[in-house]
Coordinates of C-alpha atoms in Angstrom, one line a residue:
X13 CA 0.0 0.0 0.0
X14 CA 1.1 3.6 -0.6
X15 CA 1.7 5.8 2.6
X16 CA -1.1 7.5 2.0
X17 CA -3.7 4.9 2.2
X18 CA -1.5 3.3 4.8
X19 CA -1.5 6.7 7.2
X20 CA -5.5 6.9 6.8
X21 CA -5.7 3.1 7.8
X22 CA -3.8 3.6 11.0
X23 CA -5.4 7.1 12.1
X24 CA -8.5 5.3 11.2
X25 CA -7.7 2.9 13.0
X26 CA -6.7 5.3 16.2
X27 CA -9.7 7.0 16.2
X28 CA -11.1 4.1 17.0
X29 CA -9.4 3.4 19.4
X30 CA -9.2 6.4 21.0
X31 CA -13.3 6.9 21.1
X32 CA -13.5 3.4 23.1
X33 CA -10.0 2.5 24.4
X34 CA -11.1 3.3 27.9
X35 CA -13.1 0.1 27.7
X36 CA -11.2 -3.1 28.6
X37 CA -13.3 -4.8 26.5
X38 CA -11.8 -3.0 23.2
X39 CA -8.7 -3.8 24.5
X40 CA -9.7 -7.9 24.2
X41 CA -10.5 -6.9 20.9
X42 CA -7.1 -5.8 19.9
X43 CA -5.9 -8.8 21.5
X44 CA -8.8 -11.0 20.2
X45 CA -6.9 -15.1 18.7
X46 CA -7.2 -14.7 15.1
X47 CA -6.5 -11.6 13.8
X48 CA -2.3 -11.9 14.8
X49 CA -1.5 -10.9 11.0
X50 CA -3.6 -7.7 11.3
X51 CA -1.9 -6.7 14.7
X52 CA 1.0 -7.3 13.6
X53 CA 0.6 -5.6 10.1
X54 CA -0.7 -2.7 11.7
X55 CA 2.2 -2.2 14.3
X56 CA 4.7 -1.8 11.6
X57 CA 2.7 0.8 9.6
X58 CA 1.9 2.4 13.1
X59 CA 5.4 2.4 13.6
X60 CA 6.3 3.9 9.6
X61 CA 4.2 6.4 10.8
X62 CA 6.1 7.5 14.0
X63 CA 9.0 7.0 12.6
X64 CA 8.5 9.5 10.0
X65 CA 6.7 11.4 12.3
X66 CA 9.8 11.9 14.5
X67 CA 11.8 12.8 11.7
X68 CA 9.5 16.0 10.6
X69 CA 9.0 17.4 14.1
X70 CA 11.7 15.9 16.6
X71 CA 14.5 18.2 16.5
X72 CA 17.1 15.4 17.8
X73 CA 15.8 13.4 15.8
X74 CA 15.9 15.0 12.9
X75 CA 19.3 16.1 13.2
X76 CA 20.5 12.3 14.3
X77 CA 18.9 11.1 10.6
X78 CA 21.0 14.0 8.6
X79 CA 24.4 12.5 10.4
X80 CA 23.5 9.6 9.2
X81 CA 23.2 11.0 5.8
X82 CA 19.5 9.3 6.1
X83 CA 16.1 10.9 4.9
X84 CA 13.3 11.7 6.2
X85 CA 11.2 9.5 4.4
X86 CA 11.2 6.0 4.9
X87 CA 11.6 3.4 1.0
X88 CA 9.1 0.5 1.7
X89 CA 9.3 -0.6 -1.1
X90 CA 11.1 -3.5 -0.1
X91 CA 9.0 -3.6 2.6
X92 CA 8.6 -2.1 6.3
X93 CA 11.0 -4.6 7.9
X94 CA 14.1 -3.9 5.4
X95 CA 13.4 0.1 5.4
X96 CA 13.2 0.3 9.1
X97 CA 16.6 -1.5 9.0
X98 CA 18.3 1.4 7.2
X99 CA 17.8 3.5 10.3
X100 CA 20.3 4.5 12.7
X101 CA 19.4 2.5 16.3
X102 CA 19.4 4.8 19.0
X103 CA 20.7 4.5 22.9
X104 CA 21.5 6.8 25.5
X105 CA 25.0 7.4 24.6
X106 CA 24.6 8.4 20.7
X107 CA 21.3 10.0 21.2
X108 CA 20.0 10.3 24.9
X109 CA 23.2 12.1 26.1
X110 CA 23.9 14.2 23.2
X111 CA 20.8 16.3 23.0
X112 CA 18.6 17.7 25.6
X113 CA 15.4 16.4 26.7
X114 CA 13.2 19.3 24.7
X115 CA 15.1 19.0 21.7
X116 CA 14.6 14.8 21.9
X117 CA 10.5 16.3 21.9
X118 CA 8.0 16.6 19.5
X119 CA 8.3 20.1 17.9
X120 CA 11.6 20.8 20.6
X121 CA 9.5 21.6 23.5
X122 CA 7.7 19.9 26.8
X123 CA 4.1 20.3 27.2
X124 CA 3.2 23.0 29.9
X125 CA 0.7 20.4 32.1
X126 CA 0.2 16.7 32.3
X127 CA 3.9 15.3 32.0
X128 CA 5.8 13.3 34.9
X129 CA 9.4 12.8 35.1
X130 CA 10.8 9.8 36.1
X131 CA 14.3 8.4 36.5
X132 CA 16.6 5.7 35.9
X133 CA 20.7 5.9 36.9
X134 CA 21.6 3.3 34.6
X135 CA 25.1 1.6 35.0
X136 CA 27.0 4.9 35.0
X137 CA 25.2 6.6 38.2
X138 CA 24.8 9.5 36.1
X139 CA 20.5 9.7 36.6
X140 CA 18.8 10.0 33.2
X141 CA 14.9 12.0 33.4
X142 CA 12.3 10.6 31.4
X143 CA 9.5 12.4 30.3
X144 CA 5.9 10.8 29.4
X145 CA 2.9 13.0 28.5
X146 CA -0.5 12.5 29.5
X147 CA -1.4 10.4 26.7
X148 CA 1.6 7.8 26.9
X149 CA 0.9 7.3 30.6
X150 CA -3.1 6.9 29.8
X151 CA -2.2 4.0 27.6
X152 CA 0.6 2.5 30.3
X153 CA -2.6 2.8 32.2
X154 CA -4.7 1.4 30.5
X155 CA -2.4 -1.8 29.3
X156 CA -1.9 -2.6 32.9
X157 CA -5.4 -2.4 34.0
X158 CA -6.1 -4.8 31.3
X159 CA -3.4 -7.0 32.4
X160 CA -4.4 -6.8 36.0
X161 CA -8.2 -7.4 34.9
X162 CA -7.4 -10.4 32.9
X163 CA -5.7 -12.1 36.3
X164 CA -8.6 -10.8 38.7
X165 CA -11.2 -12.6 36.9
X166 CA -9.5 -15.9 38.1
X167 CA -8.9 -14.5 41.7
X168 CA -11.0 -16.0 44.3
X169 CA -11.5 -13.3 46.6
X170 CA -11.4 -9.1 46.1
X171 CA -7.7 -8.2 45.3
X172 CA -5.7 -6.5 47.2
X173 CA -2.8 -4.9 45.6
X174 CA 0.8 -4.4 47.6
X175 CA 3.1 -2.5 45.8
X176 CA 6.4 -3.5 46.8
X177 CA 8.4 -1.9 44.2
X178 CA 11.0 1.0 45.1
X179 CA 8.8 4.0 45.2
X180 CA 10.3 7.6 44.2
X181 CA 11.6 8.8 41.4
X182 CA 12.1 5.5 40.0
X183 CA 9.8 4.8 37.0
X184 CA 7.8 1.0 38.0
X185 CA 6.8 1.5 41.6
X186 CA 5.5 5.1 40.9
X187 CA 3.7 4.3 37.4
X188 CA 2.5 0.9 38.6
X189 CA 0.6 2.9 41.8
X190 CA -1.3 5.6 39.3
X191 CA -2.0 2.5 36.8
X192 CA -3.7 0.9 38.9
X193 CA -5.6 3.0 41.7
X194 CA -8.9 3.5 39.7
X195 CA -9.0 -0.5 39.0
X196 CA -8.1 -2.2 42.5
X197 CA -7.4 -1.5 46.2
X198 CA -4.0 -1.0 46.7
X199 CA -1.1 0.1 49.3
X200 CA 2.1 1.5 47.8
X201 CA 4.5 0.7 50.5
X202 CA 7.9 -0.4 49.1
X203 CA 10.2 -3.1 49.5
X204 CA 9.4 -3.1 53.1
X205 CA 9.0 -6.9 53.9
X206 CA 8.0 -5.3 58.1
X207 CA 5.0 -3.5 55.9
X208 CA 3.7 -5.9 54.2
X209 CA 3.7 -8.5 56.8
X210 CA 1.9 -6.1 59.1
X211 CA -0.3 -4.7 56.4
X212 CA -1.3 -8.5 55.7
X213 CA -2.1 -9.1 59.2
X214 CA -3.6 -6.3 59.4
X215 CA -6.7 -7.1 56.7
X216 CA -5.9 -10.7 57.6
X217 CA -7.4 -13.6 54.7
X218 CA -10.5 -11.9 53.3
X219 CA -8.5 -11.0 50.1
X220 CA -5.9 -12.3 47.5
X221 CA -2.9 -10.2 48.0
X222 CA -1.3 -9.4 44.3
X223 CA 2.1 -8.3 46.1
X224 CA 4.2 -6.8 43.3
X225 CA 8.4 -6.6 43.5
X226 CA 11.5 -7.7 42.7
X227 CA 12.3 -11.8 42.9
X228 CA 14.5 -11.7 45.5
X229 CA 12.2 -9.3 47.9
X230 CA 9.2 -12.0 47.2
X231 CA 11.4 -15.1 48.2
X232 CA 12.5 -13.3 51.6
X233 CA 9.2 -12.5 52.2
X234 CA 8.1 -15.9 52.2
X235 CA 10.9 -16.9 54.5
X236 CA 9.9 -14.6 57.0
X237 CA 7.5 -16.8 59.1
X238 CA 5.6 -14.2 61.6
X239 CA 2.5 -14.7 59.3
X240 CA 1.4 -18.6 58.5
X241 CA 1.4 -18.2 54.8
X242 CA -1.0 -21.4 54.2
X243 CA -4.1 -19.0 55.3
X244 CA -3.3 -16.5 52.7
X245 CA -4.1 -16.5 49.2
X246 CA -1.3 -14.7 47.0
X247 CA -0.8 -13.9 43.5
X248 CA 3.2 -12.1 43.2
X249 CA 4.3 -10.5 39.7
X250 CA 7.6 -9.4 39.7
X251 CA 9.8 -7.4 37.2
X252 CA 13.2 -5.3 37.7
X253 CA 15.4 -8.9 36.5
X254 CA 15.1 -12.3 35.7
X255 CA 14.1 -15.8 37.5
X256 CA 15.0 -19.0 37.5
X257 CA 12.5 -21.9 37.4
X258 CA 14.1 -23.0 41.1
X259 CA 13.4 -19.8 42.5
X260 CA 9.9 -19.5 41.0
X261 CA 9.3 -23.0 42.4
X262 CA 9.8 -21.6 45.6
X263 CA 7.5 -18.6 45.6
X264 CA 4.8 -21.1 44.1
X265 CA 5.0 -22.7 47.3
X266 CA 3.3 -19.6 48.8
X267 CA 1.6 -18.0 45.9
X268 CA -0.6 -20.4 43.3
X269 CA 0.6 -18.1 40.7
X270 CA 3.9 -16.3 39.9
X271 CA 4.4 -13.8 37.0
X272 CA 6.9 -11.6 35.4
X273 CA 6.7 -8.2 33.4
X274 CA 9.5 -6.7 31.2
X275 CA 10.3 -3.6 30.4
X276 CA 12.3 -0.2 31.2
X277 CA 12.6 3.2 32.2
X278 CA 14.0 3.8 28.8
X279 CA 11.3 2.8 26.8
X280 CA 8.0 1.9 29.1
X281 CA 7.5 -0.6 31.9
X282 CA 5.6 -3.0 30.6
X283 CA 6.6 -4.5 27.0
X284 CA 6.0 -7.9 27.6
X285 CA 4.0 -10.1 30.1
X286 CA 4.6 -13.7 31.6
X287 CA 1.8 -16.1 30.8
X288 CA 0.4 -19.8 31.9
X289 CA 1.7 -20.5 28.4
X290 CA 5.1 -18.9 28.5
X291 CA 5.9 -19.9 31.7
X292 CA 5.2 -23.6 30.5
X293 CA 7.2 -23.0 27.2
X294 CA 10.2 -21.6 28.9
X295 CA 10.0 -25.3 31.6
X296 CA 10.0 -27.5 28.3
X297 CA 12.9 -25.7 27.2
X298 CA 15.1 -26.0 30.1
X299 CA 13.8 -29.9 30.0
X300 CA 14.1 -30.6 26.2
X301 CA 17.3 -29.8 24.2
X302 CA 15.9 -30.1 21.0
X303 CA 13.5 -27.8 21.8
X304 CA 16.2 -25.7 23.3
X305 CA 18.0 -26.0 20.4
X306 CA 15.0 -25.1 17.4
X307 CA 14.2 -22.1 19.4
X308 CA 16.7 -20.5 21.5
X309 CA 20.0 -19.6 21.3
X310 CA 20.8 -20.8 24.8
X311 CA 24.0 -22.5 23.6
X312 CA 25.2 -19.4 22.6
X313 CA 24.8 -17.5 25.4
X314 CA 24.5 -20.0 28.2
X315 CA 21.5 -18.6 29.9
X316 CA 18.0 -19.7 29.7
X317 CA 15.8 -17.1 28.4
X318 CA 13.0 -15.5 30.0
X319 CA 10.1 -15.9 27.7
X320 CA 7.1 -13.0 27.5
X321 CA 4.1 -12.4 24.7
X322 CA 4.3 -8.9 23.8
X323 CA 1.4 -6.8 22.0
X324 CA 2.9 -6.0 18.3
X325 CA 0.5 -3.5 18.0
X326 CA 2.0 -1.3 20.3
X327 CA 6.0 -2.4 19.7
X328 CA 8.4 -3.4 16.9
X329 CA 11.0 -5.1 18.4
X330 CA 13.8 -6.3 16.3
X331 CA 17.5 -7.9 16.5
X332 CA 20.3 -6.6 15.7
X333 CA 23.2 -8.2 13.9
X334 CA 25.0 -8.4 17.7
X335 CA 21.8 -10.3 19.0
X336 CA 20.3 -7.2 20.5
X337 CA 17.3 -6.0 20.8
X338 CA 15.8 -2.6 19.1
X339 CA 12.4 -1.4 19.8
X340 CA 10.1 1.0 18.3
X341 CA 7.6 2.0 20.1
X342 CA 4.8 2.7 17.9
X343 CA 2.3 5.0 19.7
X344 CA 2.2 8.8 18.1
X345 CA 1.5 10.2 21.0
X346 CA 4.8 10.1 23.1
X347 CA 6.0 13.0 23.4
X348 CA 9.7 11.7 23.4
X349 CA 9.6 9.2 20.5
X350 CA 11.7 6.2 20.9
X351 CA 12.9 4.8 17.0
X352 CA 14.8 1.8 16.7
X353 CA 16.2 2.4 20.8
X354 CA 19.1 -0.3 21.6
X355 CA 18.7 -1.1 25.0
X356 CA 21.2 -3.2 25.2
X357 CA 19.5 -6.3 26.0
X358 CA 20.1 -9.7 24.1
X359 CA 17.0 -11.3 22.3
X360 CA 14.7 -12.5 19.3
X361 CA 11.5 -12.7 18.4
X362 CA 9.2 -15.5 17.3
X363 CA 5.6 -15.3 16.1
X364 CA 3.2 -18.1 17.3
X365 CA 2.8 -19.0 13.2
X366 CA 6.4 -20.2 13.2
X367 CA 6.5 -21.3 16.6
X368 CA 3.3 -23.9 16.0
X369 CA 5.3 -26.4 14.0
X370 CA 8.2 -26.1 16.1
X371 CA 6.0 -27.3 18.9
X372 CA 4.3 -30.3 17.2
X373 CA 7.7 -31.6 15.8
X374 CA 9.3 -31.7 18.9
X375 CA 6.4 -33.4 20.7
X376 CA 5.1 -30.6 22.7
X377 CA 2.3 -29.5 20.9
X378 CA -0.2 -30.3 23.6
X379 CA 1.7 -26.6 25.3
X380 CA -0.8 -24.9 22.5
X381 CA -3.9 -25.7 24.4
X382 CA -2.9 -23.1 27.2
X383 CA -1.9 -20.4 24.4
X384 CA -4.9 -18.0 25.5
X385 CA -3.1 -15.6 23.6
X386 CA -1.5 -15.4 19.9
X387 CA 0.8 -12.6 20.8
X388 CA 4.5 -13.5 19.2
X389 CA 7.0 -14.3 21.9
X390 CA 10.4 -12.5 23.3
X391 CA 13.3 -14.3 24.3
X392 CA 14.9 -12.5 26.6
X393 CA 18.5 -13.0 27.7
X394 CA 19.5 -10.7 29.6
X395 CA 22.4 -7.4 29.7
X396 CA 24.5 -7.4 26.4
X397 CA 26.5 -4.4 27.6
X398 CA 28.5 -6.9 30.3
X399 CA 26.0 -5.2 33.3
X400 CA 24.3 -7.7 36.2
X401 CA 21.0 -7.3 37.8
X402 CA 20.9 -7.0 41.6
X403 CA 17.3 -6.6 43.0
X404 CA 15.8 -4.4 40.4
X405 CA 19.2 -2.4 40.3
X406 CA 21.4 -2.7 36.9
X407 CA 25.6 -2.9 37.9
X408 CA 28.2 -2.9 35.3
X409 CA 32.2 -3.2 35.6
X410 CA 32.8 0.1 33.9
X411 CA 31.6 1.3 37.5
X412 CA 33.4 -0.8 39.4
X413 CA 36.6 0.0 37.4
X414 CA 35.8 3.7 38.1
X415 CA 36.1 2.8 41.4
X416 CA 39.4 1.2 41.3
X417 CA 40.8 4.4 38.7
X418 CA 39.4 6.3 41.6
X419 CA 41.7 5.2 44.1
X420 CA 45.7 5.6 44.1
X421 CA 46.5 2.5 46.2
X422 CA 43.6 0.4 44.5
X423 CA 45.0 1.6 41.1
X424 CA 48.2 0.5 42.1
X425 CA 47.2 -3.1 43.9
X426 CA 44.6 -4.2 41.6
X427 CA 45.2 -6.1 38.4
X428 CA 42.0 -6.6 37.4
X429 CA 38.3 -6.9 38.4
X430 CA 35.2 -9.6 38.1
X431 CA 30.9 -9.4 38.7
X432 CA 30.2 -12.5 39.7
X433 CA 26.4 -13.0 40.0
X434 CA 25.4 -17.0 40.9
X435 CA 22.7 -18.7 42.2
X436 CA 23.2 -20.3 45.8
X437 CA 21.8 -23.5 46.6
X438 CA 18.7 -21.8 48.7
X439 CA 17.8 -20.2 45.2
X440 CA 19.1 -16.8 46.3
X441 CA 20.5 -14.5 43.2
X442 CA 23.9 -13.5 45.0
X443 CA 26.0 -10.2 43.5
X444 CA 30.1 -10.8 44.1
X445 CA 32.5 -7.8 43.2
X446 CA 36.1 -10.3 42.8
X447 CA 38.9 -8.5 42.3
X448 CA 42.5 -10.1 41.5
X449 CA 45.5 -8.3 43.0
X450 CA 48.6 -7.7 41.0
X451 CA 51.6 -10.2 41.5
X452 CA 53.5 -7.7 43.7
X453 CA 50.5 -6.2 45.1
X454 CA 51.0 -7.6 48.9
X455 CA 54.0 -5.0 48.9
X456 CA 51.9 -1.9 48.3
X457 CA 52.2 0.5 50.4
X458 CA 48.9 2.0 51.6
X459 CA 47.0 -1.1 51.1
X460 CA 44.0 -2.6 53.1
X461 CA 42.1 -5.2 51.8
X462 CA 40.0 -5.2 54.8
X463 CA 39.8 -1.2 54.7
X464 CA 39.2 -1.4 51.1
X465 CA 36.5 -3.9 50.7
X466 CA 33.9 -1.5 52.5
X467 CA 35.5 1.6 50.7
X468 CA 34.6 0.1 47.6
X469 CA 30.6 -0.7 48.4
X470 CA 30.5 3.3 50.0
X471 CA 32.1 4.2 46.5
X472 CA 29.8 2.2 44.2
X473 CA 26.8 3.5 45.9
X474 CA 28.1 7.0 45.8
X475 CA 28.2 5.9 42.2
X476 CA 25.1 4.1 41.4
X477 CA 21.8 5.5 43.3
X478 CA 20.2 2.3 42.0
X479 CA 22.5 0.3 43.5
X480 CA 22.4 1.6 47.1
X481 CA 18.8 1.6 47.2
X482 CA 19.1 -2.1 46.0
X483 CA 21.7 -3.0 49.0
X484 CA 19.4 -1.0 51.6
X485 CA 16.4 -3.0 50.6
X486 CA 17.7 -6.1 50.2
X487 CA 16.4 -9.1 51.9
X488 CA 18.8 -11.0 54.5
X489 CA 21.4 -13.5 53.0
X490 CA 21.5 -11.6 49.7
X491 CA 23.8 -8.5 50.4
X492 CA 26.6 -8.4 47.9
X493 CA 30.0 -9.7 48.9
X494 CA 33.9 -8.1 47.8
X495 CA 37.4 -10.0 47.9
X496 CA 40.5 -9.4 47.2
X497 CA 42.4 -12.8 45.2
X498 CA 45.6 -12.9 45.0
X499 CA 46.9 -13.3 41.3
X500 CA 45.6 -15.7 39.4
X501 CA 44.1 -17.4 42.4
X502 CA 40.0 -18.0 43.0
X503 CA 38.3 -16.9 40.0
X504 CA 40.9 -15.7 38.0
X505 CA 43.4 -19.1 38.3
X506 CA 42.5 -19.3 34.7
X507 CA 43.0 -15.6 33.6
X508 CA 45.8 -15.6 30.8
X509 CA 43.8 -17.9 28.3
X510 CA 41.5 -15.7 27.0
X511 CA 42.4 -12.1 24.5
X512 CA 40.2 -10.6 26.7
X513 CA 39.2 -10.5 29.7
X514 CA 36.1 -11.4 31.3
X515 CA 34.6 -8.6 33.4
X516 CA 30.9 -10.7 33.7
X517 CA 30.2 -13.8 34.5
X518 CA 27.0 -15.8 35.7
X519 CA 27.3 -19.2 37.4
X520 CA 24.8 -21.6 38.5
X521 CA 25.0 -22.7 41.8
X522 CA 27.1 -25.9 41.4
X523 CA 29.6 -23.9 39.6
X524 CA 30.2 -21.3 42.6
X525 CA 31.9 -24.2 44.5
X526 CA 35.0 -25.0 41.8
X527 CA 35.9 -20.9 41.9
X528 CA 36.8 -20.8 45.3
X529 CA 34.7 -18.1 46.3
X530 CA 35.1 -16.0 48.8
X531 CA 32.5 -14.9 50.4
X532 CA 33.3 -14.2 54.0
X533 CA 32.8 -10.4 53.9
X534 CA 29.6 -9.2 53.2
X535 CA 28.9 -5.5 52.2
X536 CA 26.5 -3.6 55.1
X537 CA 23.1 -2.0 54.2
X538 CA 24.3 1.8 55.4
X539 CA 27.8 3.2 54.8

């Protein structure tokens, strides 16, 4: 189709939307099984249109195409998939960073009323604003009440929503309490485990508690054993980083269902959902190799993927030639349009058409009878830019080496550094900061490993906002941990081997054991 007739489809289309989206019951009819190719053919001409959009009334925007040497005008003719591929990807160091946040808006300015700032520090502690408009934040809205009114059919008694999330400035816990206030009851108290076993106590079993956080705040909490869990009824969604199937396991020991939402501060907080049928997809992986094999690239990166459905209405997610993902987001009503953003993040995409037959020839088509939904799947695989999660907080090396730079007598000692984050054998995601000392650096004058460890925590939370709001709320047992090796000793007896070296690295729980880990010192929640 021209873009003409493809423009009037989608505002067509919009105004539609628009005169009844406040309904969840148009929003099932977006998401109705059956009409996948027309949700997913509209999302790319939604996204054309934004795209092109951007380029005519973004200032930033229109600047970052002319470096590129690219116009403003997007050639379909070879199709939406191979234009969109001609444009530059955008992140926050070649586009966020180099332009200010009214120039990065539509026509260079920020709308006088109706816009919230939120904030994300990243791996560099420098914080990065984010601004959404009063349309963009009615559709977050409105995409989680859907999302929360799809679960509270199934609940058994009146929900009761505990927001557990880091409240603030930070962009979930804040947008997840003005999402949902007109749909539910619910108590934005933080990752306060105290709170929300008093607030449970308080309003006692009447209600099925939908208590929202990060994975390793929910497992504490179930460990905590002032409250007999048995005579509550608990639903927990989680977001902020990954889980393994151990660690759900154990939460479903206390909450009949567990449920994860991705997304970011960068681009929105909800891209993707957790389903019955993802959830059971992503077990039948980690139990079937062929299945592994035909649709992950697990081998490759050693990590199991977390799978979500995601709307492709709303998003056009692609992968980039380095296995990262780049997402459009195709609404025309953000003020600060997001084209082709790299967040960094490994993954891949695969439509429930091609996954169908995958299924069937590997024996597990019976999974399709739970696929309530025909939304195309995400792999997710984590950080590509060598960062780790820590309870909803992003830490990369280039902080830690900033750290060390920072310091004349670490600078001196230190020979090179290591994030270690493993998997203990309670199912507890564990952060540890290695570093390997220099072949002469017992000699050093002015060194104190002891002194130093706890230097190096104050320093990275000086650093990384994120990060010390992460080690203040984080539950017992789970607070990161910092040694000192000496050369080539503990995790780094095998250092020399590679070109490179390894500044990452993510081990499963029998793995921890053959590295010699030390993890004697652990890092304390105020310094």
């Amino acid at each position: 189709m021209k873009r003409a007739a493809v423009f009037s489809v989608v505002w067509l289309v919009e105004v539609f939307v628009a005169l009844f989206m406040p309904r969840v019951q148009t929003h099932r009819l977006l998401l109705a099984p059956g009409i996948e190719p027309l949700r997913w053919t509209l999302g790319r001409w939604r996204a054309w249109r934004t795209a092109e959009q951007a380029a005519r009334r973004v200032p930033a925007y229109r600047a970052y195409l002319a470096e590129s040497g690219r116009a403003s005008r997007l050639d379909t003719s070879g199709g939406i998939a191979g234009a969109f591929s001609t444009l530059p990807e955008m992140d926050k160091d070649s586009y966020v960073k180099r332009w200010s946040i009214p120039e990065r808006c539509l026509d260079g300015r920020l709308p006088r009323r109706g816009v919230v700032v939120d904030e994300s520090s990243g791996s560099s502690g420098t914080p990065t604003s984010w601004v959404r408009g009063p349309d963009e934040r009615q559709a977050t809205r409105q995409l989680l009440q859907l999302g929360f009114a799809r679960t509270s059919e199934e609940l058994p008694k009146q929900p009761f929503v505990l927001n557990a999330f880091s409240l603030g400035a930070w962009a979930t816990g804040m947008n997840v309490t003005a999402s949902l206030t007109e749909s539910t009851m619910i108590k934005s108290i933080g990752p306060d485990r105290d709170k929300v076993v008093q607030t449970m106590r308080e309003f006692g079993t009447d209600f099925t508690y939908v208590i929202l956080s990060y994975p390793p705040f929910l497992k504490a909490l179930f460990e905590d054993d002032r409250l007999d869990w048995s005579e509550y009824t608990i639903v927990c969604a989680f977001g902020g980083e990954g889980i393994s199937e151990n660690m759900r396991a154990h939460i479903e020991q206390y909450a009949h269902t567990v449920l994860g939402s991705y997304g970011a501060s960068d681009l929105e907080i909800n891209l993707g959902i957790e389903t019955g049928f993802s959830v059971a997809l992503r077990r039948a992986i980690a139990a079937d190799p062929a299945l592994s094999s035909a649709l992950t690239k697990q081998g490759e990166y050693g990590v199991l993927p977390m799978v979500f459905q995601f709307n492709p209405f709303g998003y056009l997610i692609e992968t980039n030639e380095l296995g990262e993902l780049v997402v459009t987001i195709a609404r025309s009503e953000n003020i600060s349009p997001r084209i082709r953003y790299n967040i960094h993040d490994r993954g891949h995409v695969v439509r429930m058409r091609d996954l169908r037959p995958v299924l069937r020839s590997t024996g597990h088509a019976d999974l399709l009878e739970l696929a309530e939904l025909d939304l195309p799947l995400l792999f997710h695989y984590g950080r590509s830019d060598l960062s780790v999660d820590y309870n909803g907080a992003v830490v990369a090396p280039d902080v830690v080496r900033d750290v060390v730079y920072g310091d004349p007598a670490l600078l001196e000692a230190v020979e090179n550094h290591r994030l270690i984050s493993h998997e203990d054998a309670g199912g507890d995601r564990q952060l540890h900061i290695a570093f390997q000392l220099a072949a002469g650096a017992a000699s050093v004058e002015g060194f104190d490993a002891a002194a130093a460890r706890g230097a190096v925590v104050a320093e990275l939370r000086a650093l990384n906002r994120d990060f010390s709001n992460a080690v203040r709320t984080a539950p017992g047992g789970t607070l990161p941990t910092v040694a000192f090796y000496p050369y080539r000793t503990g995790p780094f007896r095998d250092d020399g081997r590679k070109l490179k070296n390894e500044y990452v690295w993510q081990l499963g729980a029998s793995a921890v054991e053959d590295w010699d880990l030390d993890v004697s010192w652990t890092a304390p929640r105020e310094v």
